[in-house]
GROMACS .gro file of C-alpha atoms in nm:
model
  406
    1MET     CA    1   9.104   8.818  -0.348
    2GLU     CA    2   9.131   9.011  -0.024
    3ALA     CA    3   9.510   9.022  -0.047
    4GLY     CA    4   9.488   9.140  -0.408
    5GLY     CA    5   9.242   9.413  -0.313
    6THR     CA    6   9.464   9.529  -0.029
    7HIS     CA    7   9.768   9.541  -0.257
    8SER     CA    8   9.572   9.739  -0.514
    9HIS     CA    9   9.462   9.984  -0.243
   10PHE     CA   10   9.818  10.044  -0.125
   11LYS     CA   11   9.945  10.073  -0.481
   12THR     CA   12   9.694  10.350  -0.546
   13HIS     CA   13   9.767  10.512  -0.210
   14PHE     CA   14  10.144  10.527  -0.258
   15TYR     CA   15  10.146  10.620  -0.628
   16GLU     CA   16  10.091  10.990  -0.548
   17LYS     CA   17  10.197  11.170  -0.231
   18ARG     CA   18  10.139  11.524  -0.103
   19ILE     CA   19  10.394  11.620   0.161
   20LYS     CA   20  10.367  11.931   0.376
   21VAL     CA   21  10.712  12.078   0.433
   22THR     CA   22  10.704  12.057   0.812
   23GLU     CA   23  10.927  11.855   1.042
   24PRO     CA   24  10.661  11.592   1.133
   25GLU     CA   25  10.555  11.526   0.773
   26LEU     CA   26  10.908  11.525   0.631
   27ARG     CA   27  11.022  11.289   0.907
   28LYS     CA   28  10.729  11.056   0.838
   29PHE     CA   29  10.803  11.063   0.464
   30ALA     CA   30  11.171  10.980   0.523
   31GLU     CA   31  11.086  10.691   0.757
   32THR     CA   32  10.821  10.553   0.521
   33VAL     CA   33  11.035  10.531   0.207
   34ALA     CA   34  11.343  10.411   0.396
   35ALA     CA   35  11.184  10.070   0.453
   36GLY     CA   36  11.123  10.010   0.082
   37GLY     CA   37  10.839   9.787  -0.034
   38LEU     CA   38  10.506   9.943  -0.129
   39PRO     CA   39  10.613  10.303  -0.053
   40CYS     CA   40  10.859  10.268  -0.341
   41LEU     CA   41  10.565  10.253  -0.581
   42LEU     CA   42  10.569  10.632  -0.542
   43ARG     CA   43  10.575  10.813  -0.877
   44HIS     CA   44  10.430  11.161  -0.816
   45VAL     CA   45  10.543  11.389  -0.532
   46THR     CA   46  10.390  11.726  -0.443
   47LEU     CA   47  10.577  11.935  -0.187
   48VAL     CA   48  10.359  12.194  -0.013
   49ALA     CA   49  10.524  12.479   0.178
   50PRO     CA   50  10.293  12.635   0.439
   51LEU     CA   51  10.281  13.013   0.479
   52TYR     CA   52  10.146  13.112   0.820
   53ASP     CA   53   9.994  13.460   0.840
   54PRO     CA   54   9.880  13.532   1.199
   55GLU     CA   55   9.888  13.908   1.134
   56TYR     CA   56   9.579  13.882   0.911
   57LEU     CA   57   9.366  13.724   1.185
   58GLN     CA   58   9.518  13.955   1.447
   59CYS     CA   59   9.375  14.255   1.260
   60ASP     CA   60   9.032  14.090   1.262
   61ALA     CA   61   9.064  14.020   1.634
   62ASP     CA   62   9.160  14.381   1.708
   63ASP     CA   63   8.860  14.507   1.509
   64LYS     CA   64   8.632  14.262   1.690
   65ALA     CA   65   8.760  14.374   2.031
   66MET     CA   66   8.703  14.741   1.947
   67GLU     CA   67   8.352  14.664   1.823
   68ILE     CA   68   8.266  14.488   2.149
   69ALA     CA   69   8.420  14.767   2.357
   70GLY     CA   70   8.223  15.033   2.174
   71LEU     CA   71   8.516  15.155   1.962
   72ASN     CA   72   8.716  15.240   2.273
   73ALA     CA   73   9.089  15.176   2.273
   74VAL     CA   74   9.130  14.839   2.438
   75ASN     CA   75   9.370  14.547   2.469
   76VAL     CA   76   9.221  14.253   2.286
   77GLU     CA   77   9.316  14.016   2.571
   78ASP     CA   78   9.098  14.215   2.815
   79VAL     CA   79   8.775  14.163   2.620
   80GLN     CA   80   8.558  13.868   2.721
   81ASP     CA   81   8.389  13.708   2.421
   82ALA     CA   82   8.365  13.344   2.310
   83GLN     CA   83   8.419  13.418   1.940
   84LEU     CA   84   8.713  13.642   2.020
   85ASP     CA   85   8.864  13.374   2.244
   86CYS     CA   86   8.843  13.131   1.951
   87MET     CA   87   9.019  13.381   1.725
   88LEU     CA   88   9.297  13.432   1.980
   89ALA     CA   89   9.343  13.056   2.007
   90GLU     CA   90   9.377  13.033   1.629
   91ILE     CA   91   9.632  13.316   1.629
   92LYS     CA   92   9.833  13.131   1.895
   93GLY     CA   93   9.822  12.816   1.682
   94LEU     CA   94   9.944  13.003   1.375
   95GLU     CA   95  10.225  13.167   1.571
   96ASP     CA   96  10.334  12.832   1.714
   97ASP     CA   97  10.337  12.670   1.370
   98GLN     CA   98  10.525  12.966   1.226
   99ALA     CA   99  10.788  12.941   1.500
  100ALA     CA  100  10.825  12.565   1.446
  101GLN     CA  101  10.870  12.622   1.073
  102LEU     CA  102  11.146  12.877   1.127
  103GLU     CA  103  11.319  12.652   1.379
  104MET     CA  104  11.313  12.362   1.132
  105ARG     CA  105  11.483  12.577   0.868
  106ASP     CA  106  11.737  12.720   1.113
  107ARG     CA  107  11.839  12.369   1.221
  108GLY     CA  108  11.860  12.247   0.861
  109LEU     CA  109  11.608  11.971   0.926
  110ASP     CA  110  11.418  12.043   0.605
  111ILE     CA  111  11.714  11.966   0.379
  112ALA     CA  112  11.828  11.679   0.603
  113LEU     CA  113  11.492  11.498   0.617
  114LEU     CA  114  11.394  11.556   0.254
  115GLY     CA  115  11.745  11.457   0.149
  116GLU     CA  116  11.717  11.140   0.356
  117ALA     CA  117  11.389  11.054   0.182
  118PHE     CA  118  11.529  11.114  -0.167
  119GLY     CA  119  11.840  10.918  -0.074
  120SER     CA  120  11.616  10.621   0.007
  121LEU     CA  121  11.429  10.663  -0.321
  122ALA     CA  122  11.761  10.656  -0.506
  123ARG     CA  123  11.875  10.349  -0.313
  124HIS     CA  124  11.554  10.167  -0.404
  125GLU     CA  125  11.595  10.276  -0.770
  126VAL     CA  126  11.270  10.472  -0.782
  127THR     CA  127  11.201  10.691  -1.087
  128LEU     CA  128  10.968  10.980  -1.013
  129HIS     CA  129  10.733  11.077  -1.293
  130SER     CA  130  10.679  11.425  -1.149
  131VAL     CA  131  10.776  11.659  -0.867
  132THR     CA  132  10.542  11.953  -0.807
  133THR     CA  133  10.572  12.247  -0.566
  134GLU     CA  134  10.295  12.449  -0.405
  135VAL     CA  135  10.244  12.712  -0.136
  136LYS     CA  136   9.939  12.702   0.089
  137VAL     CA  137   9.834  12.999   0.302
  138HIS     CA  138   9.713  12.957   0.662
  139LYS     CA  139   9.532  13.271   0.781
  140GLY     CA  140   9.285  13.135   1.034
  141ASP     CA  141   9.196  12.783   1.135
  142VAL     CA  142   9.536  12.609   1.121
  143SER     CA  143   9.373  12.297   0.976
  144ARG     CA  144   9.247  12.490   0.672
  145ALA     CA  145   9.489  12.585   0.398
  146ARG     CA  146   9.408  12.811   0.104
  147HIS     CA  147   9.558  12.867  -0.237
  148PRO     CA  148   9.756  13.194  -0.255
  149LEU     CA  149   9.540  13.320  -0.541
  150ASP     CA  150   9.325  13.615  -0.430
  151GLN     CA  151   9.437  13.580  -0.068
  152ALA     CA  152   9.501  13.909   0.108
  153CYS     CA  153   9.816  13.807   0.289
  154LYS     CA  154  10.187  13.874   0.307
  155PRO     CA  155  10.378  13.818  -0.021
  156THR     CA  156  10.410  13.452  -0.111
  157PHE     CA  157  10.717  13.469  -0.335
  158PRO     CA  158  10.973  13.435  -0.048
  159THR     CA  159  10.811  13.104   0.051
  160ALA     CA  160  10.807  12.994  -0.313
  161ALA     CA  161  11.174  13.084  -0.354
  162TYR     CA  162  11.259  12.896  -0.033
  163LEU     CA  163  11.084  12.581  -0.154
  164SER     CA  164  11.249  12.608  -0.496
  165ARG     CA  165  11.594  12.631  -0.342
  166LEU     CA  166  11.515  12.335  -0.117
  167ILE     CA  167  11.406  12.108  -0.403
  168PHE     CA  168  11.692  12.225  -0.628
  169ARG     CA  169  11.942  12.138  -0.356
  170VAL     CA  170  11.789  11.795  -0.293
  171LEU     CA  171  11.766  11.707  -0.662
  172GLY     CA  172  12.125  11.812  -0.715
  173SER     CA  173  12.251  11.593  -0.431
  174HIS     CA  174  12.064  11.265  -0.479
  175GLU     CA  175  12.058  11.038  -0.783
  176VAL     CA  176  11.681  11.014  -0.831
  177PRO     CA  177  11.563  11.010  -1.196
  178ILE     CA  178  11.280  11.259  -1.253
  179ARG     CA  179  11.074  11.306  -1.567
  180ALA     CA  180  10.887  11.630  -1.490
  181LEU     CA  181  10.938  11.924  -1.253
  182HIS     CA  182  10.655  12.173  -1.201
  183LEU     CA  183  10.742  12.484  -0.998
  184PHE     CA  184  10.431  12.691  -0.919
  185ASN     CA  185  10.325  12.722  -1.282
  186THR     CA  186   9.949  12.696  -1.229
  187GLU     CA  187   9.672  12.955  -1.204
  188ALA     CA  188   9.619  12.881  -0.834
  189MET     CA  189   9.987  12.950  -0.763
  190GLN     CA  190   9.995  13.302  -0.908
  191ASP     CA  191  10.249  13.519  -0.721
  192CYS     CA  192  10.426  13.200  -0.607
  193CYS     CA  193  10.704  13.272  -0.848
  194VAL     CA  194  11.081  13.265  -0.826
  195PRO     CA  195  11.271  13.592  -0.889
  196VAL     CA  196  11.489  13.504  -1.186
  197ASP     CA  197  11.810  13.638  -1.032
  198TRP     CA  198  11.774  13.407  -0.728
  199LEU     CA  199  11.857  13.111  -0.954
  200LYS     CA  200  12.217  13.232  -0.986
  201ASP     CA  201  12.280  13.124  -0.626
  202VAL     CA  202  12.180  12.762  -0.696
  203ASP     CA  203  12.456  12.510  -0.765
  204PHE     CA  204  12.329  12.336  -1.077
  205SER     CA  205  12.540  12.037  -1.181
  206ARG     CA  206  12.531  11.855  -1.512
  207SER     CA  207  12.618  11.533  -1.328
  208SER     CA  208  12.289  11.528  -1.133
  209THR     CA  209  12.069  11.236  -1.238
  210ALA     CA  210  11.758  11.451  -1.190
  211TRP     CA  211  11.871  11.712  -1.441
  212GLN     CA  212  12.002  11.452  -1.687
  213THR     CA  213  11.671  11.264  -1.693
  214LEU     CA  214  11.433  11.562  -1.676
  215SER     CA  215  11.218  11.580  -1.989
  216SER     CA  216  10.960  11.841  -1.880
  217LEU     CA  217  11.020  12.166  -1.688
  218SER     CA  218  10.747  12.411  -1.591
  219LEU     CA  219  10.857  12.723  -1.403
  220SER     CA  220  10.700  13.050  -1.290
  221LEU     CA  221  10.954  13.335  -1.287
  222SER     CA  222  10.936  13.695  -1.176
  223ASN     CA  223  11.156  13.990  -1.248
  224LYS     CA  224  11.446  14.072  -1.021
  225LEU     CA  225  11.315  14.270  -0.725
  226ILE     CA  226  11.483  14.607  -0.763
  227ASN     CA  227  11.483  14.874  -0.492
  228ARG     CA  228  11.358  15.193  -0.655
  229TYR     CA  229  11.430  15.408  -0.352
  230VAL     CA  230  11.757  15.519  -0.196
  231GLY     CA  231  11.789  15.354   0.144
  232ALA     CA  232  11.519  15.090   0.080
  233GLU     CA  233  11.715  14.787   0.193
  234GLY     CA  234  11.608  14.424   0.193
  235VAL     CA  235  11.371  14.226  -0.022
  236LEU     CA  236  11.075  14.424  -0.149
  237GLY     CA  237  10.739  14.276  -0.227
  238HIS     CA  238  10.436  14.454  -0.362
  239GLY     CA  239  10.388  14.828  -0.367
  240TRP     CA  240  10.240  14.857  -0.019
  241LEU     CA  241  10.578  14.768   0.135
  242LEU     CA  242  10.753  15.072  -0.014
  243ASP     CA  243  10.812  15.405   0.154
  244HIS     CA  244  10.733  15.663  -0.114
  245ARG     CA  245  10.890  15.941   0.094
  246LEU     CA  246  11.237  15.807   0.012
  247PRO     CA  247  11.430  15.963  -0.280
  248THR     CA  248  11.415  15.767  -0.605
  249ARG     CA  249  11.727  15.614  -0.759
  250PRO     CA  250  11.824  15.739  -1.108
  251TYR     CA  251  11.624  15.571  -1.384
  252GLU     CA  252  11.937  15.482  -1.582
  253GLU     CA  253  12.074  15.301  -1.276
  254LEU     CA  254  11.754  15.098  -1.235
  255LEU     CA  255  11.747  15.007  -1.604
  256ALA     CA  256  12.111  14.897  -1.599
  257GLU     CA  257  12.045  14.678  -1.294
  258SER     CA  258  11.748  14.514  -1.464
  259LYS     CA  259  11.953  14.438  -1.778
  260ASP     CA  260  12.253  14.296  -1.592
  261ALA     CA  261  12.340  13.961  -1.753
  262LYS     CA  262  12.417  13.816  -1.409
  263ASN     CA  263  12.043  13.818  -1.334
  264PHE     CA  264  11.989  13.538  -1.586
  265THR     CA  265  12.299  13.317  -1.547
  266GLY     CA  266  12.120  13.079  -1.311
  267LEU     CA  267  11.842  13.014  -1.562
  268VAL     CA  268  12.102  12.948  -1.832
  269ARG     CA  269  12.284  12.695  -1.611
  270LEU     CA  270  11.959  12.520  -1.522
  271LEU     CA  271  11.860  12.480  -1.888
  272GLU     CA  272  12.210  12.366  -1.982
  273CYS     CA  273  12.189  12.088  -1.723
  274CYS     CA  274  11.858  11.959  -1.861
  275GLU     CA  275  12.006  11.789  -2.166
  276SER     CA  276  11.703  11.564  -2.221
  277LEU     CA  277  11.442  11.840  -2.203
  278THR     CA  278  11.157  11.797  -2.452
  279SER     CA  279  10.899  12.032  -2.295
  280LEU     CA  280  10.955  12.378  -2.144
  281GLU     CA  281  10.690  12.605  -1.992
  282LEU     CA  282  10.786  12.949  -1.859
  283SER     CA  283  10.546  13.196  -1.702
  284ARG     CA  284  10.651  13.552  -1.628
  285VAL     CA  285  10.499  13.735  -1.329
  286SER     CA  286  10.568  14.099  -1.240
  287LEU     CA  287  10.647  14.175  -0.876
  288GLY     CA  288  10.693  14.515  -0.720
  289LEU     CA  289  10.653  14.855  -0.879
  290THR     CA  290  10.843  14.905  -1.203
  291THR     CA  291  10.826  15.088  -1.535
  292ASN     CA  292  10.745  14.919  -1.865
  293ALA     CA  293  11.100  14.962  -1.992
  294ILE     CA  294  11.251  14.795  -1.685
  295SER     CA  295  10.996  14.513  -1.694
  296HIS     CA  296  11.047  14.457  -2.067
  297ALA     CA  297  11.425  14.447  -2.017
  298GLN     CA  298  11.379  14.157  -1.775
  299ASP     CA  299  11.153  13.978  -2.025
  300ALA     CA  300  11.420  14.017  -2.289
  301GLY     CA  301  11.683  13.880  -2.050
  302ILE     CA  302  11.480  13.569  -1.968
  303LEU     CA  303  11.405  13.495  -2.334
  304HIS     CA  304  11.770  13.558  -2.423
  305ALA     CA  305  11.866  13.297  -2.162
  306VAL     CA  306  11.636  13.047  -2.335
  307ASP     CA  307  11.786  13.145  -2.670
  308GLN     CA  308  12.141  13.095  -2.542
  309VAL     CA  309  12.094  12.726  -2.465
  310LYS     CA  310  12.080  12.476  -2.749
  311MET     CA  311  11.806  12.233  -2.643
  312SER     CA  312  11.823  11.992  -2.935
  313ASN     CA  313  11.546  11.765  -2.799
  314LEU     CA  314  11.295  12.042  -2.726
  315THR     CA  315  10.965  11.977  -2.903
  316SER     CA  316  10.717  12.179  -2.694
  317LEU     CA  317  10.747  12.541  -2.575
  318LYS     CA  318  10.493  12.747  -2.381
  319LEU     CA  319  10.556  13.112  -2.292
  320GLN     CA  320  10.314  13.314  -2.080
  321GLY     CA  321  10.318  13.675  -1.963
  322PHE     CA  322  10.610  13.796  -2.175
  323HIS     CA  323  10.671  14.112  -2.378
  324THR     CA  324  10.903  14.065  -2.674
  325SER     CA  325  10.984  14.191  -3.021
  326PRO     CA  326  10.923  13.995  -3.343
  327ASP     CA  327  11.300  13.981  -3.400
  328GLN     CA  328  11.373  13.823  -3.062
  329MET     CA  329  11.090  13.572  -3.098
  330LEU     CA  330  11.199  13.477  -3.449
  331GLY     CA  331  11.556  13.435  -3.330
  332LEU     CA  332  11.442  13.202  -3.052
  333LEU     CA  333  11.239  12.993  -3.298
  334ARG     CA  334  11.531  12.967  -3.540
  335ARG     CA  335  11.751  12.850  -3.254
  336HIS     CA  336  11.512  12.568  -3.162
  337ARG     CA  337  11.418  12.409  -3.493
  338SER     CA  338  11.311  12.085  -3.324
  339LEU     CA  339  10.994  12.253  -3.192
  340GLN     CA  340  10.665  12.089  -3.287
  341HIS     CA  341  10.426  12.259  -3.044
  342LEU     CA  342  10.418  12.630  -2.956
  343SER     CA  343  10.190  12.805  -2.706
  344LEU     CA  344  10.185  13.181  -2.643
  345CYS     CA  345   9.953  13.313  -2.370
  346ILE     CA  346   9.902  13.668  -2.242
  347PHE     CA  347  10.180  13.760  -2.480
  348SER     CA  348  10.269  14.109  -2.604
  349ILE     CA  349  10.446  14.186  -2.931
  350LEU     CA  350  10.650  14.506  -2.898
  351HIS     CA  351  10.736  14.727  -3.197
  352GLY     CA  352  10.583  14.493  -3.452
  353LYS     CA  353  10.313  14.245  -3.543
  354LEU     CA  354  10.230  13.882  -3.473
  355GLN     CA  355  10.190  13.789  -3.840
  356PRO     CA  356  10.563  13.752  -3.927
  357ILE     CA  357  10.597  13.507  -3.639
  358LEU     CA  358  10.298  13.306  -3.761
  359ASP     CA  359  10.426  13.308  -4.119
  360TYR     CA  360  10.764  13.176  -4.011
  361CYS     CA  361  10.609  12.904  -3.794
  362MET     CA  362  10.388  12.779  -4.075
  363LYS     CA  363  10.633  12.804  -4.364
  364GLU     CA  364  10.980  12.740  -4.224
  365THR     CA  365  10.949  12.519  -3.916
  366GLN     CA  366  10.842  12.169  -3.813
  367ILE     CA  367  10.575  12.311  -3.583
  368THR     CA  368  10.257  12.107  -3.616
  369SER     CA  369  10.034  12.288  -3.366
  370MET     CA  370  10.002  12.630  -3.206
  371HIS     CA  371   9.790  12.768  -2.924
  372LEU     CA  372   9.747  13.145  -2.900
  373ASP     CA  373   9.558  13.306  -2.612
  374THR     CA  374   9.527  13.679  -2.542
  375ILE     CA  375   9.790  13.830  -2.771
  376PHE     CA  376   9.863  14.205  -2.783
  377GLU     CA  377  10.034  14.412  -3.056
  378PRO     CA  378   9.970  14.647  -2.865
  379SER     CA  379   9.588  14.608  -2.872
  380PHE     CA  380   9.415  14.271  -2.865
  381VAL     CA  381   9.468  14.045  -3.163
  382HIS     CA  382   9.125  13.921  -3.267
  383PHE     CA  383   9.116  13.587  -3.448
  384ALA     CA  384   8.827  13.514  -3.677
  385ALA     CA  385   8.808  13.183  -3.861
  386SER     CA  386   8.702  12.826  -3.809
  387TRP     CA  387   9.007  12.765  -3.589
  388ALA     CA  388   8.930  13.050  -3.346
  389THR     CA  389   8.754  12.949  -3.026
  390CYS     CA  390   8.423  13.121  -2.968
  391THR     CA  391   8.449  13.126  -2.588
  392LYS     CA  392   8.686  13.423  -2.570
  393GLU     CA  393   8.547  13.643  -2.848
  394GLY     CA  394   8.826  13.565  -3.089
  395ARG     CA  395   9.108  13.614  -2.840
  396GLU     CA  396   9.209  13.248  -2.844
  397ALA     CA  397   9.307  13.036  -3.142
  398ARG     CA  398   9.435  12.688  -3.210
  399TRP     CA  399   9.610  12.579  -3.528
  400ARG     CA  400   9.710  12.238  -3.658
  401ARG     CA  401   9.917  12.194  -3.969
  402ASP     CA  402   9.702  11.911  -4.101
  403ALA     CA  403   9.374  12.090  -4.028
  404THR     CA  404   9.384  12.453  -4.138
  405THR     CA  405   9.603  12.760  -4.189
  406PHE     CA  406   9.599  13.117  -4.063
   0.00000   0.00000   0.00000
């Protein structure tokens, strides 16, 4: 009985694993699965990339020092205060962890250790039911991590893009079957999105076991980050990183860059590799300062990428945060006639109405259920019937073919 209870405990313990992407935790993960046995009961892996933000706490420490010194200009290290000393110790801890993280990446230990772990999983013939990615923000006490949502910190998308590239590289190099891949597509991971054009630098291969076996893909994408200003070099984040004194690039040039087909080739290659895909969820997040026309052009490019790939096994599609025309949406639906479930959330219909899309879904497709939440055309679409939920004042609706009609 005791042995059975112990085995049950370890089975539960090893079934799901959260791994912080640091050298100590990756090394421990690699060593654990290398031995085989109970660790190979692992089915669900969540990789958590830490984002250390000592600058946030440094600002608080500077303000605290000035308050103690009577608003006089002062070096924070010269002020004697127990609370301030604690803050400085936390800043030092964040800076040390940040430096260790950068050193790990520079030495390639992240890809080496995670690759070693996945190599062991492949050797022991483990099939992962899901791989999930997250970013956690460390702004104060290094032992406390926070979700990026509503955190006033440096932009999180570079860390998200780093983790995406890391997991893409590992999955492409090791023969581990995976059923579901979830990349930041949750409410708590808002702004932890991958700029769509960054995918073009990933080497997706049809021969990868992970892509061949993947049946569910959930991905949060942003627009390409476009420099609006002449001389604004490097990766731009949110508006506060821009120098508005710089001259603006011509609008036509910005629009052409946003429409460039090369921005979306990586997404096309990824979807082409996932030959067994039955469920696809794409969320669109806007980063940086941009006009509606430029943003909508990127939406059109992403949806065109989905439309380009014939996913004959796709039965479920969820799109969130997109702007599109009825013609483009109808074209996408005609391309994927195997769809049975459709979900549109925070979705804007440009130059037309939602009704033609609904009519087509009900009359000419195999779709058996739809979920609609916060639809614009351009104002809110208000649903009013027995199928409309009452919690969002008619802004959300669910439809089932065997239950009711619009």
